[in-house]
Coordinates of C-alpha atoms and ligand atoms in Angstrom, one line a residue:
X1 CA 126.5 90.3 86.2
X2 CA 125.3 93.9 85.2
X3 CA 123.3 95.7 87.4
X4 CA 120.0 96.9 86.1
X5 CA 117.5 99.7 87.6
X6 CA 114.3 102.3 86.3
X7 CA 111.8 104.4 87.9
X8 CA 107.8 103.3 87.2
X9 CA 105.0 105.4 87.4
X10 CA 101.6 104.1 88.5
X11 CA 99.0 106.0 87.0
X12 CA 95.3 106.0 86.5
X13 CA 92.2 107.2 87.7
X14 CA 91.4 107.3 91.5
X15 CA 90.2 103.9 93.4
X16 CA 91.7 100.9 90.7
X17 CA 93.8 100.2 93.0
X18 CA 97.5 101.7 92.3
X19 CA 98.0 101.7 96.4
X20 CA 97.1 98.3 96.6
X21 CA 99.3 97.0 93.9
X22 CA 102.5 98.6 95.5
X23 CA 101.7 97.4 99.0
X24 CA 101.3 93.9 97.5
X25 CA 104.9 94.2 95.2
X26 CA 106.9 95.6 98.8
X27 CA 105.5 93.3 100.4
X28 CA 104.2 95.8 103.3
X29 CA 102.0 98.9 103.6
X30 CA 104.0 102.1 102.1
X31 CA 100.9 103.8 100.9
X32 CA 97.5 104.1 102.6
X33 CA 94.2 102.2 100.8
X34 CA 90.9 102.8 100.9
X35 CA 87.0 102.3 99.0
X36 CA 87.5 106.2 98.9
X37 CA 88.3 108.0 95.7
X38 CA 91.4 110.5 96.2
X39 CA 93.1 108.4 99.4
X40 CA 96.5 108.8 98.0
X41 CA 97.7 112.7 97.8
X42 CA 101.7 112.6 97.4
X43 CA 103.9 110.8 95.1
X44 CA 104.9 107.6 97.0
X45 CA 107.9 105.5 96.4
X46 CA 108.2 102.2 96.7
X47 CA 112.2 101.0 96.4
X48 CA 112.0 97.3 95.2
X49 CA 115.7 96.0 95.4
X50 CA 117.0 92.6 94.5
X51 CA 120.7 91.7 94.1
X52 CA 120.3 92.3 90.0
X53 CA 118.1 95.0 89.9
X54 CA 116.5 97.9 91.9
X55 CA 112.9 99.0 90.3
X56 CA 112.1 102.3 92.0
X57 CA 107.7 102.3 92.0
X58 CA 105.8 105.6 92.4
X59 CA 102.9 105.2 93.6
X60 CA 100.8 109.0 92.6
X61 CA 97.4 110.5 93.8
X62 CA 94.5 109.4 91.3
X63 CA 93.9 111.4 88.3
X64 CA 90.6 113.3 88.6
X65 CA 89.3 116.8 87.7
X66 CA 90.0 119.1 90.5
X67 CA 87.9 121.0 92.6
X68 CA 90.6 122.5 94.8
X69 CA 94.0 123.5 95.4
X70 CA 94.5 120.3 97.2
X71 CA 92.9 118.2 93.9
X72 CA 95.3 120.6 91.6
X73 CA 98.5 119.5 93.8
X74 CA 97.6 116.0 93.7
X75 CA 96.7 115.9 90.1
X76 CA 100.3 117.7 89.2
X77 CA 102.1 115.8 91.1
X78 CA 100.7 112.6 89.4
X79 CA 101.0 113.9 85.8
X80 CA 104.7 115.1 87.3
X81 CA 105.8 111.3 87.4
X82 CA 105.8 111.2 83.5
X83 CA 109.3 113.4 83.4
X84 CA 111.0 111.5 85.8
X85 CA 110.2 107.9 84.8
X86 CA 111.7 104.8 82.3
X87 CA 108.3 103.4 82.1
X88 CA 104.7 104.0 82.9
X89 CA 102.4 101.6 84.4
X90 CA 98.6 102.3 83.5
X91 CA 96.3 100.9 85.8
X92 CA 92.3 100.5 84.6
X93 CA 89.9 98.4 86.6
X94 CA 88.5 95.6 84.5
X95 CA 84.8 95.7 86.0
X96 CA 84.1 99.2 84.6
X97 CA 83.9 100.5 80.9
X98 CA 86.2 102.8 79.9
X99 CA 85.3 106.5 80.2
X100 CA 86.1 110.1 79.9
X101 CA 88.5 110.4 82.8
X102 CA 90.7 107.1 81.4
X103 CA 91.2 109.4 78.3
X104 CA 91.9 112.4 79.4
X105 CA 94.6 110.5 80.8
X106 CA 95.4 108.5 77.8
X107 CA 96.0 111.8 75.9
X108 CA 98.4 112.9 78.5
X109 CA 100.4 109.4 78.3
X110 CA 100.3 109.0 74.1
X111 CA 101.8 113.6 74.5
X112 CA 104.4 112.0 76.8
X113 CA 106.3 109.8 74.8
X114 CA 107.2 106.7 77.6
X115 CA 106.4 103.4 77.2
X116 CA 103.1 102.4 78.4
X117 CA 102.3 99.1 80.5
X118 CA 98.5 99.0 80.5
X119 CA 97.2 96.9 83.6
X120 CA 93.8 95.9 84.3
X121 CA 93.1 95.3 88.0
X122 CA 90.8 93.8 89.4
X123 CA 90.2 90.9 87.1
X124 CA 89.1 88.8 90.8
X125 CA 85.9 91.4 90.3
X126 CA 85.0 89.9 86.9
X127 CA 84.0 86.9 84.1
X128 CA 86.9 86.2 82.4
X129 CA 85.1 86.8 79.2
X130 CA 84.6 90.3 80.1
X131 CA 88.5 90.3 80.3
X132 CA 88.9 90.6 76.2
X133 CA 86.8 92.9 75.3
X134 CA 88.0 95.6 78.0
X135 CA 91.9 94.9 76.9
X136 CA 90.4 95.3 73.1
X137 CA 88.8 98.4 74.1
X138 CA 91.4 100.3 76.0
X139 CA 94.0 98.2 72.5
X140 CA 92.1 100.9 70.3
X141 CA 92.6 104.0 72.0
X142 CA 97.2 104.4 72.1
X143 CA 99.6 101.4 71.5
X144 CA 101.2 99.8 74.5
X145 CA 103.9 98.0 75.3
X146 CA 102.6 95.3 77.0
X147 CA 98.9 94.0 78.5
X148 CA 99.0 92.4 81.8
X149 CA 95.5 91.7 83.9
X150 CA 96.2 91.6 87.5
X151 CA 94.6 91.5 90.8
X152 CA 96.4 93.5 93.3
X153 CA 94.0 92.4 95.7
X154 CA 94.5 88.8 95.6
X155 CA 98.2 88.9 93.7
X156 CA 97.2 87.1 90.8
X157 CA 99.5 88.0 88.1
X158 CA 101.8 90.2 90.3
X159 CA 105.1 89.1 89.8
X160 CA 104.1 88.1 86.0
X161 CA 104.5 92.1 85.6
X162 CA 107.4 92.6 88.0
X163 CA 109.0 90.1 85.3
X164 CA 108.1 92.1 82.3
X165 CA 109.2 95.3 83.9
X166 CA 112.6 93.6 85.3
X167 CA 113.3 91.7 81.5
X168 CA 112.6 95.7 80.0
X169 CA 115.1 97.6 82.7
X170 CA 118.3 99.0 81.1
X171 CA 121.7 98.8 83.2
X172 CA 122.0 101.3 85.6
X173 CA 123.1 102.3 89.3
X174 CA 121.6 101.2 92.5
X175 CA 119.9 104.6 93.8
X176 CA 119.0 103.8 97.1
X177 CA 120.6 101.6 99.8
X178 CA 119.4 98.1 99.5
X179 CA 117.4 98.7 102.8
X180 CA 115.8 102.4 101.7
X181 CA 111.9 100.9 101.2
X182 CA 110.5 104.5 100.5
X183 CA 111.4 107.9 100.3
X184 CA 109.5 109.7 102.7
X185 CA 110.1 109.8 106.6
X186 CA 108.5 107.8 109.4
X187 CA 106.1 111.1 110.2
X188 CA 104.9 110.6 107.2
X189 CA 104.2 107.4 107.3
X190 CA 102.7 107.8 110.7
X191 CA 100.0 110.6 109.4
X192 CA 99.2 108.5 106.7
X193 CA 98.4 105.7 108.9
X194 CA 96.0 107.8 111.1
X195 CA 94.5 109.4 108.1
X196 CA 93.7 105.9 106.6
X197 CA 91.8 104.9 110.1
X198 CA 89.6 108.1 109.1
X199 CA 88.8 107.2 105.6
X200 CA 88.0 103.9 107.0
X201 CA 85.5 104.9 109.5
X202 CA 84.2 108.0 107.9
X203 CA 82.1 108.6 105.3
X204 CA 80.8 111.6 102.5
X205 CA 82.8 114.4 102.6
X206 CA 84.7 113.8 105.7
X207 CA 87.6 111.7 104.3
X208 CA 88.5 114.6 101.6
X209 CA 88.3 117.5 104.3
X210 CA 90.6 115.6 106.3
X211 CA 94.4 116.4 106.8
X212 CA 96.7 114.9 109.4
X213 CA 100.3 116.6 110.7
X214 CA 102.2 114.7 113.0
X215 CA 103.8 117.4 115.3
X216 CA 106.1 115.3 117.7
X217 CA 107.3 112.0 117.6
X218 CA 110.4 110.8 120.3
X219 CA 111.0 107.9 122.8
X220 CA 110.2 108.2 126.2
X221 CA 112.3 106.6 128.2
X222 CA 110.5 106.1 131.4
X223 CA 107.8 103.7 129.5
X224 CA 110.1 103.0 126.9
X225 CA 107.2 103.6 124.2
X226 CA 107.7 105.9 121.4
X227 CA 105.2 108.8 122.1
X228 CA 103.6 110.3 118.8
X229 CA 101.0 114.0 118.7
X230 CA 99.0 113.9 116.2
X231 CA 96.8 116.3 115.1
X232 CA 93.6 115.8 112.8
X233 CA 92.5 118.6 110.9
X234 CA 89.1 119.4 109.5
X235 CA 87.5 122.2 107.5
X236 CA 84.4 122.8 109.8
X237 CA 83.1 122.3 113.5
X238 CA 80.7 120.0 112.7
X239 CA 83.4 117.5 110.6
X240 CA 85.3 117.8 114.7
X241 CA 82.2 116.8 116.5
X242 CA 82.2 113.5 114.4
X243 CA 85.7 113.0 114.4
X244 CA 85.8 112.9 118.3
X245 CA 82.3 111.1 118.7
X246 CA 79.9 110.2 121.6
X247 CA 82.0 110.9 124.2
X248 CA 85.4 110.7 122.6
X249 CA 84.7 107.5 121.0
X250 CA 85.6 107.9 117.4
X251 CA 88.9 109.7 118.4
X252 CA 89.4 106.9 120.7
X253 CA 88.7 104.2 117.9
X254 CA 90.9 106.0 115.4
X255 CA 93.8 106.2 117.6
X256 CA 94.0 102.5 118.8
X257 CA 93.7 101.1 115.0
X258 CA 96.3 103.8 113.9
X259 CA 98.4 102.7 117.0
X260 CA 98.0 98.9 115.8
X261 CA 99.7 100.0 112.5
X262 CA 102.1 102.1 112.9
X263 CA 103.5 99.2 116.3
X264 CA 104.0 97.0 113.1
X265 CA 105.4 99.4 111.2
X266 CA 107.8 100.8 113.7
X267 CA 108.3 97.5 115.4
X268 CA 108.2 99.8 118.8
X269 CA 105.4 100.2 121.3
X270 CA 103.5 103.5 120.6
X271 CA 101.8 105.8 122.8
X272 CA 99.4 107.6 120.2
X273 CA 98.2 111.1 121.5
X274 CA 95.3 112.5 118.8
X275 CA 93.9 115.7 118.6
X276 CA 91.4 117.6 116.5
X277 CA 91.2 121.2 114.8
X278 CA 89.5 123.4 112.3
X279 CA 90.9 124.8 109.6
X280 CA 88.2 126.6 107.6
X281 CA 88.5 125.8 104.2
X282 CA 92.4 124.2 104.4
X283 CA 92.2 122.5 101.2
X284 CA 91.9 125.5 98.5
X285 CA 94.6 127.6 101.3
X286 CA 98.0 127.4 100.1
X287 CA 99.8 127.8 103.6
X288 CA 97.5 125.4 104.8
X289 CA 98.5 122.8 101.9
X290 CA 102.3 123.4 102.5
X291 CA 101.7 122.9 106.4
X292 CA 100.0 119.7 106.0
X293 CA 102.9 118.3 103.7
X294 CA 101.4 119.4 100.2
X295 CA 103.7 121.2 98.5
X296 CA 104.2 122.8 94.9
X297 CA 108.0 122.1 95.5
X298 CA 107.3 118.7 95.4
X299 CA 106.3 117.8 92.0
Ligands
GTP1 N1 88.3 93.2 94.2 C1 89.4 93.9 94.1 N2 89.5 95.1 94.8 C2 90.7 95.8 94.7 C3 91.8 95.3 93.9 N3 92.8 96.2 94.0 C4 92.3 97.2 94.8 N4 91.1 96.9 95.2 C5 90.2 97.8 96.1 O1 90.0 99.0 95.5 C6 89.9 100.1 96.4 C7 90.9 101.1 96.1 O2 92.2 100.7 96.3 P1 93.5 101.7 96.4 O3 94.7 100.8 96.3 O4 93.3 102.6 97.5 O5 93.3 102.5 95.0 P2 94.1 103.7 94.4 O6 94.1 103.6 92.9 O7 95.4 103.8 95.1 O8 93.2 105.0 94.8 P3 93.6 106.5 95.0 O9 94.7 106.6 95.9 O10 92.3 107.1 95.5 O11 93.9 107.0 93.6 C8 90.2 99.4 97.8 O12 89.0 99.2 98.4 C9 90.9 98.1 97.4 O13 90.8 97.1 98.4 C10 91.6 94.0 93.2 O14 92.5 93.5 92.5 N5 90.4 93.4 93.4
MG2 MG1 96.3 105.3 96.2

């Protein structure tokens, strides 16, 4: 039997729910989710391995037009994806009419030249009546190479598309061990998980002006926990105040759902340590952005 592998871009427009569908395909969380447009910031991947075939999923930020450095970064980096990948996986919501930012992306994908999967999430959210007429409409704009409706949320249709995309890989290598589930470390993972717990209790602009570092994470063997400092950064004093709370409250709230998460993920008790700090306008810095794990180099 011939081993078979490709890489798959997941693009599309912030908040259809490219996060969502990866976490559901891996079976676990990789990549943060949230109601908030722009949660995802960095390329993500998610290594799906069988014994025939390794399908190597990026999960990128939602494409938007930026405001800032940050949104430029993130907005490269997803457009990046369509050099490195066998096959691109367009993801459109099915409960809202197509509009100016699905074709600004759709002229980027028909200039790219790689076979397009369009998917239409979300199809829980509608009538299926509404179903044709959005697959007709986004049919007219660029030929694809296959239609599937999904919905990441509840898994309907999920494997029907890991199908198509395993009967469509070529032959290939296995590029990561069959264990390797991502490529970015455990810190990583870590700051996203306390990052999330912000977009989750936070609202307006506070989830965007949001960055998390994790600056130490080792065992401690006297309570045999694995002890984690993080620290929260904001653009502006008043963004700290709510981020700590009444008394500490917030910071407190943020901490023990992060610590739920990343005990699961770890499979180790943690002993989360969170702190908070200002960075005046961190988002359009570009030391700032290469501190907090945004970097150029990485397109
Ligand atoms: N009803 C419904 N909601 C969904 C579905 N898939 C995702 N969502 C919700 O849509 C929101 C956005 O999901 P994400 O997975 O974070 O979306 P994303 O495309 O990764 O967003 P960005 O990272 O901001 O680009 C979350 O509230 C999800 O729960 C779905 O199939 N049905
Ligand atoms: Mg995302």
């Amino acid at each position: 039997m011939t081993f078979k592998s490709g890489f798959v871009a997941i693009l599309g427009r912030p908040n259809v729910g490219k996060s969502t569908f990866l976490n559901h395909v891996m079976r676990q969380k990789i990549a943060i989710m949230s109601d908030k447009a722009q949660t995802t910031r960095n390329k993500i991947m998610g290594i799906y391995t069988t014994d025939k075939e390794q399908i190597v999923f990026i999960d990128t930020p939602g494409i938007h037009k930026p405001k800032t450095a940050l949104g430029d970064f993130m907005v490269e980096s997803a457009y990046s994806t369509l050099r490195e990948v066998d096959t691109v996986l367009f993801m459109v919501p099915a409960d809202e009419a197509r509009g100016k930012g699905d074709d600004m992306i759709i002229e980027r994908l028909k200039a790219a030249k790689v076979p397009v999967i369009l998917v239409v999430n979300k199809i829980d959210k509608i009538h299926p009546d509404q179903l044709l007429s959005q697959i007709d409409d986004f049919r007219n704009q660029m030929d694809f190479k296959e239609i599937v409706p999904i919905s990441a949320l509840q898994g309907n249709n999920v494997s029907r598309l890991v199908d198509i995309l395993s009967e469509n890989l070529d032959e290939g290598f296995q590029y990561f061990p069959s264990d390797q589930i991502t490529d970015h470390p455990e810190r990583f993972l870590v700051s996203e998980m306390v990052r999330e717990k912000v977009l989750h209790l936070t609202r307006e602009e506070i989830p965007h002006s949001v960055a998390v570092v994790v600056d130490s994470m080792k065992r401690d063997e006297e309570t045999d926990k694995v002890h984690i400092r993080a620290t929260i950064m904001v653009e502006r004093d008043s963004q700290k105040g709510i981020i700590i709370g009444k008394g500490g409250a917030m910071l407190k709230k943020i901490g023990s759902m992060a610590r739920r998460d990343i005990e699961l993920m770890l499979g180790d008790k943690v002993f989360l340590e969170t702190w908070v700090k200002v960075k005046k306008n961190w988002r359009d810095k570009k030391l700032d952005l290469a501190d907090f794990g945004y970097n150029e180099k990485e397109y």
